[in-house]
Amino acid sequence: MSNAEQIEYWNGKVGETWVLMQERMDRALTPVTAALLAAAAPQAGEAVLDIGCGAGETTLAAALAVGENGSAIGLDISEPLLSRARDRAEALLCEAEFIAADASEWAEDNGFDLIMSRFGVMFFADPQAAFSHLHSLAASGGRLVFACWQPASRNLWATLPLTALGTLLPEQPAADPYAPGPFAFADAARLATILEQAGWHDVACHSVPFTMMIGEGDDPVADAVSFNLRIGPAARAVRDAGIGEAAKPILANAVAPFLADGRVELPGAVWLVTALA
């Protein structure tokens, strides 16, 4: 999917769905957000750029950390998500700025002490060119810190629904593992090479396993089914195949074994990537 296709995709129904799911997704990704912010460690007075900021969770946290003498800018291609981010900032009386832009091209500012992202960098059509451009936006010695998904085999939250629904879904063509998408940077060695060739140094990919909470509330299993039909790899496949109702009992049976203490949680794993300009 090209950058133009990504822009169209995230400004349509998908972007609107993610706005509706914002609070739900932020709760599901709490462990990743905590690890990202701990590694990024935004400091008072710093200038921060948040790539693929979505509805603003990480940008708002960075803005709080850098304070009134710092700055936090969130970039995203999705107008629906940015509108939600701006509403959240206004409600919090937060000075974070949210800009609709393709991060691989945006260059209205530079000298950022920290460039960060929670799952916002895996969709570039030309990742090396994009990271080279981001390098040009960093201050000397600036930090790059982002989270991206490890291989799908380590992310049961993504693979379990598709596996369970295998008999209902049409056979999928073999996908290019390096094409823009959630798992484009699953290969840590390849990712490190891309970053180094883009000018970054001291690149490190830290493995962070976690559990993603996909179901909670009065009926956690039903909530997990709803989550999978709206977010993640299975959601689009189910929608395209028109099997929503048939999928529900199958998904319920698949996730039920992962119910414990009123929550449905599935294993996941990310790379927490750090580098210096």
PDB file of C-alpha atoms in Angstrom:
ATOM      1  CA  MET A   1       0.000   0.000   0.000  1.00  0.00           C
ATOM      2  CA  SER A   2       1.529   3.334  -1.059  1.00  0.00           C
ATOM      3  CA  ASN A   3       1.563   6.443   1.116  1.00  0.00           C
ATOM      4  CA  ALA A   4      -1.343   7.817  -0.971  1.00  0.00           C
ATOM      5  CA  GLU A   5      -3.315   4.623  -0.407  1.00  0.00           C
ATOM      6  CA  GLN A   6      -2.562   4.779   3.317  1.00  0.00           C
ATOM      7  CA  ILE A   7      -3.842   8.368   3.446  1.00  0.00           C
ATOM      8  CA  GLU A   8      -7.082   7.371   1.726  1.00  0.00           C
ATOM      9  CA  TYR A   9      -7.440   4.307   3.963  1.00  0.00           C
ATOM     10  CA  TRP A  10      -6.996   6.180   7.263  1.00  0.00           C
ATOM     11  CA  ASN A  11      -9.290   9.053   6.276  1.00  0.00           C
ATOM     12  CA  GLY A  12     -12.214   6.757   5.541  1.00  0.00           C
ATOM     13  CA  LYS A  13     -14.239   4.374   7.656  1.00  0.00           C
ATOM     14  CA  VAL A  14     -11.132   2.873   9.273  1.00  0.00           C
ATOM     15  CA  GLY A  15     -10.124   6.228  10.761  1.00  0.00           C
ATOM     16  CA  GLU A  16     -13.660   6.779  12.041  1.00  0.00           C
ATOM     17  CA  THR A  17     -13.673   3.320  13.630  1.00  0.00           C
ATOM     18  CA  TRP A  18     -10.392   3.983  15.399  1.00  0.00           C
ATOM     19  CA  VAL A  19     -11.825   7.238  16.800  1.00  0.00           C
ATOM     20  CA  LEU A  20     -14.725   5.272  18.270  1.00  0.00           C
ATOM     21  CA  MET A  21     -12.266   2.714  19.646  1.00  0.00           C
ATOM     22  CA  GLN A  22      -9.742   5.259  20.970  1.00  0.00           C
ATOM     23  CA  GLU A  23     -10.251   4.696  24.688  1.00  0.00           C
ATOM     24  CA  ARG A  24     -10.443   0.951  24.143  1.00  0.00           C
ATOM     25  CA  MET A  25      -7.197   0.864  22.154  1.00  0.00           C
ATOM     26  CA  ASP A  26      -5.349   3.045  24.636  1.00  0.00           C
ATOM     27  CA  ARG A  27      -6.268   0.613  27.424  1.00  0.00           C
ATOM     28  CA  ALA A  28      -5.236  -2.381  25.315  1.00  0.00           C
ATOM     29  CA  LEU A  29      -1.845  -0.816  24.570  1.00  0.00           C
ATOM     30  CA  THR A  30      -1.126   0.488  28.078  1.00  0.00           C
ATOM     31  CA  PRO A  31       1.946  -1.764  28.593  1.00  0.00           C
ATOM     32  CA  VAL A  32       3.452  -0.674  25.268  1.00  0.00           C
ATOM     33  CA  THR A  33       2.787   3.001  25.949  1.00  0.00           C
ATOM     34  CA  ALA A  34       4.439   2.749  29.354  1.00  0.00           C
ATOM     35  CA  ALA A  35       7.525   1.043  27.904  1.00  0.00           C
ATOM     36  CA  LEU A  36       7.749   3.566  25.063  1.00  0.00           C
ATOM     37  CA  LEU A  37       7.544   6.596  27.329  1.00  0.00           C
ATOM     38  CA  ALA A  38      10.043   5.106  29.777  1.00  0.00           C
ATOM     39  CA  ALA A  39      12.554   4.566  26.957  1.00  0.00           C
ATOM     40  CA  ALA A  40      11.853   7.923  25.301  1.00  0.00           C
ATOM     41  CA  ALA A  41      12.044   9.797  28.618  1.00  0.00           C
ATOM     42  CA  PRO A  42      10.951  13.229  27.334  1.00  0.00           C
ATOM     43  CA  GLN A  43      12.534  15.934  29.477  1.00  0.00           C
ATOM     44  CA  ALA A  44      11.409  19.412  30.489  1.00  0.00           C
ATOM     45  CA  GLY A  45      12.084  21.920  27.735  1.00  0.00           C
ATOM     46  CA  GLU A  46      12.621  19.389  24.940  1.00  0.00           C
ATOM     47  CA  ALA A  47      11.099  19.513  21.464  1.00  0.00           C
ATOM     48  CA  VAL A  48       9.261  16.285  20.658  1.00  0.00           C
ATOM     49  CA  LEU A  49       7.857  14.990  17.362  1.00  0.00           C
ATOM     50  CA  ASP A  50       5.371  12.101  17.554  1.00  0.00           C
ATOM     51  CA  ILE A  51       4.963  10.159  14.288  1.00  0.00           C
ATOM     52  CA  GLY A  52       1.603   8.569  13.517  1.00  0.00           C
ATOM     53  CA  CYS A  53       0.199  10.069  16.692  1.00  0.00           C
ATOM     54  CA  GLY A  54      -3.351   8.880  16.042  1.00  0.00           C
ATOM     55  CA  ALA A  55      -5.753  10.131  18.689  1.00  0.00           C
ATOM     56  CA  GLY A  56      -2.904  11.705  20.632  1.00  0.00           C
ATOM     57  CA  GLU A  57      -2.232   9.476  23.650  1.00  0.00           C
ATOM     58  CA  THR A  58       1.559   9.569  23.394  1.00  0.00           C
ATOM     59  CA  THR A  59       1.779  13.181  22.188  1.00  0.00           C
ATOM     60  CA  LEU A  60      -0.253  14.368  25.153  1.00  0.00           C
ATOM     61  CA  ALA A  61       1.978  12.418  27.543  1.00  0.00           C
ATOM     62  CA  ALA A  62       5.078  13.956  25.941  1.00  0.00           C
ATOM     63  CA  ALA A  63       3.591  17.458  26.162  1.00  0.00           C
ATOM     64  CA  LEU A  64       2.985  16.979  29.877  1.00  0.00           C
ATOM     65  CA  ALA A  65       6.583  15.841  30.383  1.00  0.00           C
ATOM     66  CA  VAL A  66       8.275  18.651  28.432  1.00  0.00           C
ATOM     67  CA  GLY A  67       6.183  21.349  30.065  1.00  0.00           C
ATOM     68  CA  GLU A  68       5.551  24.920  28.976  1.00  0.00           C
ATOM     69  CA  ASN A  69       9.165  25.465  27.934  1.00  0.00           C
ATOM     70  CA  GLY A  70       9.090  22.483  25.606  1.00  0.00           C
ATOM     71  CA  SER A  71       6.928  21.508  22.651  1.00  0.00           C
ATOM     72  CA  ALA A  72       5.149  18.407  21.411  1.00  0.00           C
ATOM     73  CA  ILE A  73       3.926  18.004  17.851  1.00  0.00           C
ATOM     74  CA  GLY A  74       1.879  15.022  16.701  1.00  0.00           C
ATOM     75  CA  LEU A  75       1.810  14.143  13.004  1.00  0.00           C
ATOM     76  CA  ASP A  76      -0.727  11.847  11.414  1.00  0.00           C
ATOM     77  CA  ILE A  77      -2.401  11.330   8.056  1.00  0.00           C
ATOM     78  CA  SER A  78      -5.853  10.653   9.544  1.00  0.00           C
ATOM     79  CA  GLU A  79      -8.044  13.730   9.938  1.00  0.00           C
ATOM     80  CA  PRO A  80     -10.640  11.863  12.035  1.00  0.00           C
ATOM     81  CA  LEU A  81      -7.999  10.766  14.541  1.00  0.00           C
ATOM     82  CA  LEU A  82      -6.368  14.201  14.618  1.00  0.00           C
ATOM     83  CA  SER A  83      -9.726  15.811  15.341  1.00  0.00           C
ATOM     84  CA  ARG A  84     -10.087  13.502  18.324  1.00  0.00           C
ATOM     85  CA  ALA A  85      -6.541  14.339  19.451  1.00  0.00           C
ATOM     86  CA  ARG A  86      -7.236  18.084  19.293  1.00  0.00           C
ATOM     87  CA  ASP A  87     -10.431  17.659  21.308  1.00  0.00           C
ATOM     88  CA  ARG A  88      -8.504  15.742  23.966  1.00  0.00           C
ATOM     89  CA  ALA A  89      -5.792  18.410  24.095  1.00  0.00           C
ATOM     90  CA  GLU A  90      -8.391  21.157  24.469  1.00  0.00           C
ATOM     91  CA  ALA A  91     -10.114  19.288  27.282  1.00  0.00           C
ATOM     92  CA  LEU A  92      -6.778  18.940  29.080  1.00  0.00           C
ATOM     93  CA  LEU A  93      -5.733  22.563  28.407  1.00  0.00           C
ATOM     94  CA  CYS A  94      -2.680  21.037  26.727  1.00  0.00           C
ATOM     95  CA  GLU A  95      -0.514  22.964  24.243  1.00  0.00           C
ATOM     96  CA  ALA A  96       0.306  19.923  22.107  1.00  0.00           C
ATOM     97  CA  GLU A  97      -0.016  20.646  18.388  1.00  0.00           C
ATOM     98  CA  PHE A  98      -1.533  18.169  15.956  1.00  0.00           C
ATOM     99  CA  ILE A  99      -0.777  18.413  12.245  1.00  0.00           C
ATOM    100  CA  ALA A 100      -2.167  16.488   9.279  1.00  0.00           C
ATOM    101  CA  ALA A 101       0.923  15.512   7.308  1.00  0.00           C
ATOM    102  CA  ASP A 102       2.892  12.652   5.810  1.00  0.00           C
ATOM    103  CA  ALA A 103       5.881  12.320   8.130  1.00  0.00           C
ATOM    104  CA  SER A 104       8.075  11.136   5.258  1.00  0.00           C
ATOM    105  CA  GLU A 105       7.739  14.586   3.689  1.00  0.00           C
ATOM    106  CA  TRP A 106       6.778  17.089   6.412  1.00  0.00           C
ATOM    107  CA  ALA A 107       9.570  19.589   7.061  1.00  0.00           C
ATOM    108  CA  GLU A 108       8.076  22.689   8.637  1.00  0.00           C
ATOM    109  CA  ASP A 109      10.343  22.408  11.664  1.00  0.00           C
ATOM    110  CA  ASN A 110      13.515  20.647  12.757  1.00  0.00           C
ATOM    111  CA  GLY A 111      15.901  20.328  15.679  1.00  0.00           C
ATOM    112  CA  PHE A 112      13.767  17.818  17.560  1.00  0.00           C
ATOM    113  CA  ASP A 113      15.375  16.371  20.674  1.00  0.00           C
ATOM    114  CA  LEU A 114      13.092  13.353  20.525  1.00  0.00           C
ATOM    115  CA  ILE A 115      11.282  11.706  17.627  1.00  0.00           C
ATOM    116  CA  MET A 116       8.971   8.972  18.865  1.00  0.00           C
ATOM    117  CA  SER A 117       6.156   6.733  17.668  1.00  0.00           C
ATOM    118  CA  ARG A 118       3.773   4.088  18.922  1.00  0.00           C
ATOM    119  CA  PHE A 119       3.101   1.920  15.869  1.00  0.00           C
ATOM    120  CA  GLY A 120       3.202   4.837  13.431  1.00  0.00           C
ATOM    121  CA  VAL A 121       6.299   4.113  11.343  1.00  0.00           C
ATOM    122  CA  MET A 122       5.596   0.738   9.697  1.00  0.00           C
ATOM    123  CA  PHE A 123       3.525   2.109   6.836  1.00  0.00           C
ATOM    124  CA  PHE A 124       6.051   4.110   4.811  1.00  0.00           C
ATOM    125  CA  ALA A 125       6.204   3.163   1.126  1.00  0.00           C
ATOM    126  CA  ASP A 126       9.973   3.813   1.216  1.00  0.00           C
ATOM    127  CA  PRO A 127      11.098   3.322   4.831  1.00  0.00           C
ATOM    128  CA  GLN A 128      14.766   4.144   4.309  1.00  0.00           C
ATOM    129  CA  ALA A 129      13.910   7.440   2.619  1.00  0.00           C
ATOM    130  CA  ALA A 130      11.398   8.204   5.367  1.00  0.00           C
ATOM    131  CA  PHE A 131      13.871   7.531   8.171  1.00  0.00           C
ATOM    132  CA  SER A 132      16.508   9.576   6.351  1.00  0.00           C
ATOM    133  CA  HIS A 133      14.039  12.445   6.267  1.00  0.00           C
ATOM    134  CA  LEU A 134      13.249  12.021   9.961  1.00  0.00           C
ATOM    135  CA  HIS A 135      16.982  12.057  10.653  1.00  0.00           C
ATOM    136  CA  SER A 136      17.136  15.478   9.004  1.00  0.00           C
ATOM    137  CA  LEU A 137      14.502  16.717  11.459  1.00  0.00           C
ATOM    138  CA  ALA A 138      16.428  15.606  14.546  1.00  0.00           C
ATOM    139  CA  ALA A 139      18.746  17.798  16.570  1.00  0.00           C
ATOM    140  CA  SER A 140      22.373  16.729  16.824  1.00  0.00           C
ATOM    141  CA  GLY A 141      22.340  13.824  19.263  1.00  0.00           C
ATOM    142  CA  GLY A 142      18.557  13.642  19.048  1.00  0.00           C
ATOM    143  CA  ARG A 143      16.833  10.434  20.054  1.00  0.00           C
ATOM    144  CA  LEU A 144      14.617   8.136  17.986  1.00  0.00           C
ATOM    145  CA  VAL A 145      12.375   5.829  19.999  1.00  0.00           C
ATOM    146  CA  PHE A 146       9.499   3.814  18.594  1.00  0.00           C
ATOM    147  CA  ALA A 147       7.461   0.665  19.090  1.00  0.00           C
ATOM    148  CA  CYS A 148       6.719  -1.721  16.209  1.00  0.00           C
ATOM    149  CA  TRP A 149       5.360  -5.234  16.092  1.00  0.00           C
ATOM    150  CA  GLN A 150       7.518  -8.331  16.241  1.00  0.00           C
ATOM    151  CA  PRO A 151       6.595 -11.224  13.887  1.00  0.00           C
ATOM    152  CA  ALA A 152       2.932 -12.184  13.695  1.00  0.00           C
ATOM    153  CA  SER A 153       3.838 -15.585  15.174  1.00  0.00           C
ATOM    154  CA  ARG A 154       4.580 -13.809  18.471  1.00  0.00           C
ATOM    155  CA  ASN A 155       1.338 -11.814  18.385  1.00  0.00           C
ATOM    156  CA  LEU A 156      -1.505 -14.195  19.079  1.00  0.00           C
ATOM    157  CA  TRP A 157      -3.923 -11.267  19.391  1.00  0.00           C
ATOM    158  CA  ALA A 158      -3.491 -10.844  15.614  1.00  0.00           C
ATOM    159  CA  THR A 159      -3.195 -14.437  14.424  1.00  0.00           C
ATOM    160  CA  LEU A 160      -5.745 -16.280  16.567  1.00  0.00           C
ATOM    161  CA  PRO A 161      -8.842 -14.699  14.978  1.00  0.00           C
ATOM    162  CA  LEU A 162      -7.606 -15.338  11.429  1.00  0.00           C
ATOM    163  CA  THR A 163      -6.679 -18.929  12.269  1.00  0.00           C
ATOM    164  CA  ALA A 164     -10.036 -19.584  13.919  1.00  0.00           C
ATOM    165  CA  LEU A 165     -11.899 -18.190  10.918  1.00  0.00           C
ATOM    166  CA  GLY A 166      -9.725 -19.946   8.360  1.00  0.00           C
ATOM    167  CA  THR A 167     -12.487 -22.182   6.988  1.00  0.00           C
ATOM    168  CA  LEU A 168     -14.826 -19.222   6.427  1.00  0.00           C
ATOM    169  CA  LEU A 169     -12.327 -16.904   4.763  1.00  0.00           C
ATOM    170  CA  PRO A 170     -11.168 -17.156   1.158  1.00  0.00           C
ATOM    171  CA  GLU A 171      -7.586 -18.289   0.678  1.00  0.00           C
ATOM    172  CA  GLN A 172      -5.295 -15.314   1.048  1.00  0.00           C
ATOM    173  CA  PRO A 173      -2.445 -14.734  -1.409  1.00  0.00           C
ATOM    174  CA  ALA A 174       1.055 -14.834   0.027  1.00  0.00           C
ATOM    175  CA  ALA A 175       1.886 -11.382   1.331  1.00  0.00           C
ATOM    176  CA  ASP A 176       5.166  -9.531   0.977  1.00  0.00           C
ATOM    177  CA  PRO A 177       6.516  -9.605   4.560  1.00  0.00           C
ATOM    178  CA  TYR A 178       8.223  -6.242   4.047  1.00  0.00           C
ATOM    179  CA  ALA A 179       5.272  -4.408   2.500  1.00  0.00           C
ATOM    180  CA  PRO A 180       3.915  -1.432   4.461  1.00  0.00           C
ATOM    181  CA  GLY A 181       1.750  -2.765   7.242  1.00  0.00           C
ATOM    182  CA  PRO A 182       1.712  -3.695  10.933  1.00  0.00           C
ATOM    183  CA  PHE A 183       4.465  -6.317  10.657  1.00  0.00           C
ATOM    184  CA  ALA A 184       6.719  -4.589   8.122  1.00  0.00           C
ATOM    185  CA  PHE A 185       9.518  -4.254  10.699  1.00  0.00           C
ATOM    186  CA  ALA A 186       9.179  -7.681  12.299  1.00  0.00           C
ATOM    187  CA  ASP A 187      12.726  -8.521  11.140  1.00  0.00           C
ATOM    188  CA  ALA A 188      14.871  -6.606  13.638  1.00  0.00           C
ATOM    189  CA  ALA A 189      18.117  -7.106  11.706  1.00  0.00           C
ATOM    190  CA  ARG A 190      16.585  -5.664   8.533  1.00  0.00           C
ATOM    191  CA  LEU A 191      15.113  -2.767  10.509  1.00  0.00           C
ATOM    192  CA  ALA A 192      18.474  -1.952  12.091  1.00  0.00           C
ATOM    193  CA  THR A 193      20.084  -1.890   8.654  1.00  0.00           C
ATOM    194  CA  ILE A 194      17.408   0.487   7.328  1.00  0.00           C
ATOM    195  CA  LEU A 195      17.960   2.861  10.231  1.00  0.00           C
ATOM    196  CA  GLU A 196      21.745   2.773  10.002  1.00  0.00           C
ATOM    197  CA  GLN A 197      21.667   3.430   6.262  1.00  0.00           C
ATOM    198  CA  ALA A 198      19.319   6.339   6.962  1.00  0.00           C
ATOM    199  CA  GLY A 199      21.951   7.945   9.188  1.00  0.00           C
ATOM    200  CA  TRP A 200      20.938   6.787  12.662  1.00  0.00           C
ATOM    201  CA  HIS A 201      23.486   5.157  14.957  1.00  0.00           C
ATOM    202  CA  ASP A 202      23.549   3.194  18.200  1.00  0.00           C
ATOM    203  CA  VAL A 203      20.476   1.344  16.954  1.00  0.00           C
ATOM    204  CA  ALA A 204      19.030  -1.214  19.352  1.00  0.00           C
ATOM    205  CA  CYS A 205      15.873  -3.337  19.146  1.00  0.00           C
ATOM    206  CA  HIS A 206      14.670  -4.333  22.597  1.00  0.00           C
ATOM    207  CA  SER A 207      12.177  -7.191  22.872  1.00  0.00           C
ATOM    208  CA  VAL A 208       9.087  -6.313  24.904  1.00  0.00           C
ATOM    209  CA  PRO A 209       6.543  -9.128  25.379  1.00  0.00           C
ATOM    210  CA  PHE A 210       3.185  -8.151  26.844  1.00  0.00           C
ATOM    211  CA  THR A 211      -0.438  -9.227  27.000  1.00  0.00           C
ATOM    212  CA  MET A 212      -3.024  -7.286  25.038  1.00  0.00           C
ATOM    213  CA  MET A 213      -6.329  -6.872  26.791  1.00  0.00           C
ATOM    214  CA  ILE A 214      -8.991  -7.414  24.117  1.00  0.00           C
ATOM    215  CA  GLY A 215     -12.037  -8.115  26.296  1.00  0.00           C
ATOM    216  CA  GLU A 216     -13.407  -6.672  29.540  1.00  0.00           C
ATOM    217  CA  GLY A 217     -16.643  -5.498  31.131  1.00  0.00           C
ATOM    218  CA  ASP A 218     -19.822  -7.429  31.892  1.00  0.00           C
ATOM    219  CA  ASP A 219     -19.183  -9.963  29.108  1.00  0.00           C
ATOM    220  CA  PRO A 220     -15.442 -10.001  28.347  1.00  0.00           C
ATOM    221  CA  VAL A 221     -15.748 -12.710  25.679  1.00  0.00           C
ATOM    222  CA  ALA A 222     -18.403 -10.780  23.754  1.00  0.00           C
ATOM    223  CA  ASP A 223     -16.304  -7.651  24.139  1.00  0.00           C
ATOM    224  CA  ALA A 224     -13.268  -9.491  22.744  1.00  0.00           C
ATOM    225  CA  VAL A 225     -15.315 -10.657  19.758  1.00  0.00           C
ATOM    226  CA  SER A 226     -16.461  -7.087  19.122  1.00  0.00           C
ATOM    227  CA  PHE A 227     -12.861  -5.882  19.371  1.00  0.00           C
ATOM    228  CA  ASN A 228     -11.674  -8.421  16.802  1.00  0.00           C
ATOM    229  CA  LEU A 229     -14.462  -7.491  14.393  1.00  0.00           C
ATOM    230  CA  ARG A 230     -13.453  -3.820  14.507  1.00  0.00           C
ATOM    231  CA  ILE A 231      -9.674  -3.744  15.026  1.00  0.00           C
ATOM    232  CA  GLY A 232      -6.827  -5.894  13.764  1.00  0.00           C
ATOM    233  CA  PRO A 233      -6.064  -8.127  10.774  1.00  0.00           C
ATOM    234  CA  ALA A 234      -9.240 -10.199  11.100  1.00  0.00           C
ATOM    235  CA  ALA A 235     -11.546  -7.180  11.043  1.00  0.00           C
ATOM    236  CA  ARG A 236     -10.847  -6.265   7.437  1.00  0.00           C
ATOM    237  CA  ALA A 237     -10.872  -9.885   6.263  1.00  0.00           C
ATOM    238  CA  VAL A 238     -14.253 -10.500   7.897  1.00  0.00           C
ATOM    239  CA  ARG A 239     -15.664  -7.280   6.500  1.00  0.00           C
ATOM    240  CA  ASP A 240     -14.456  -8.024   2.972  1.00  0.00           C
ATOM    241  CA  ALA A 241     -15.864 -11.564   3.123  1.00  0.00           C
ATOM    242  CA  GLY A 242     -19.192 -10.450   4.616  1.00  0.00           C
ATOM    243  CA  ILE A 243     -19.144 -13.100   7.341  1.00  0.00           C
ATOM    244  CA  GLY A 244     -19.627 -10.922  10.436  1.00  0.00           C
ATOM    245  CA  GLU A 245     -22.499 -12.850  12.012  1.00  0.00           C
ATOM    246  CA  ALA A 246     -21.041 -16.272  11.191  1.00  0.00           C
ATOM    247  CA  ALA A 247     -17.717 -15.200  12.671  1.00  0.00           C
ATOM    248  CA  LYS A 248     -19.054 -14.261  16.113  1.00  0.00           C
ATOM    249  CA  PRO A 249     -19.586 -17.734  17.670  1.00  0.00           C
ATOM    250  CA  ILE A 250     -16.317 -19.010  16.204  1.00  0.00           C
ATOM    251  CA  LEU A 251     -14.377 -16.086  17.620  1.00  0.00           C
ATOM    252  CA  ALA A 252     -16.114 -16.482  20.979  1.00  0.00           C
ATOM    253  CA  ASN A 253     -14.979 -20.116  21.189  1.00  0.00           C
ATOM    254  CA  ALA A 254     -11.449 -19.128  20.179  1.00  0.00           C
ATOM    255  CA  VAL A 255     -10.956 -16.412  22.793  1.00  0.00           C
ATOM    256  CA  ALA A 256     -12.879 -18.022  25.680  1.00  0.00           C
ATOM    257  CA  PRO A 257      -9.846 -20.030  26.924  1.00  0.00           C
ATOM    258  CA  PHE A 258      -8.011 -16.733  27.482  1.00  0.00           C
ATOM    259  CA  LEU A 259     -10.596 -15.375  29.917  1.00  0.00           C
ATOM    260  CA  ALA A 260      -9.200 -14.878  33.419  1.00  0.00           C
ATOM    261  CA  ASP A 261     -10.094 -12.482  36.218  1.00  0.00           C
ATOM    262  CA  GLY A 262     -12.751 -10.790  34.127  1.00  0.00           C
ATOM    263  CA  ARG A 263     -10.486  -9.992  31.177  1.00  0.00           C
ATOM    264  CA  VAL A 264      -9.575 -11.625  27.893  1.00  0.00           C
ATOM    265  CA  GLU A 265      -5.872 -11.125  27.228  1.00  0.00           C
ATOM    266  CA  LEU A 266      -3.755 -12.495  24.388  1.00  0.00           C
ATOM    267  CA  PRO A 267       0.045 -12.580  24.068  1.00  0.00           C
ATOM    268  CA  GLY A 268       1.819  -9.945  22.014  1.00  0.00           C
ATOM    269  CA  ALA A 269       5.373  -8.749  21.464  1.00  0.00           C
ATOM    270  CA  VAL A 270       6.909  -5.543  20.157  1.00  0.00           C
ATOM    271  CA  TRP A 271      10.320  -4.207  19.308  1.00  0.00           C
ATOM    272  CA  LEU A 272      11.130  -1.095  21.296  1.00  0.00           C
ATOM    273  CA  VAL A 273      13.648   0.559  19.000  1.00  0.00           C
ATOM    274  CA  THR A 274      16.122   3.209  20.098  1.00  0.00           C
ATOM    275  CA  ALA A 275      18.688   5.152  18.054  1.00  0.00           C
ATOM    276  CA  LEU A 276      20.613   8.419  18.006  1.00  0.00           C
ATOM    277  CA  ALA A 277      20.952  11.045  15.290  1.00  0.00           C
TER     278      ALA A 277
END
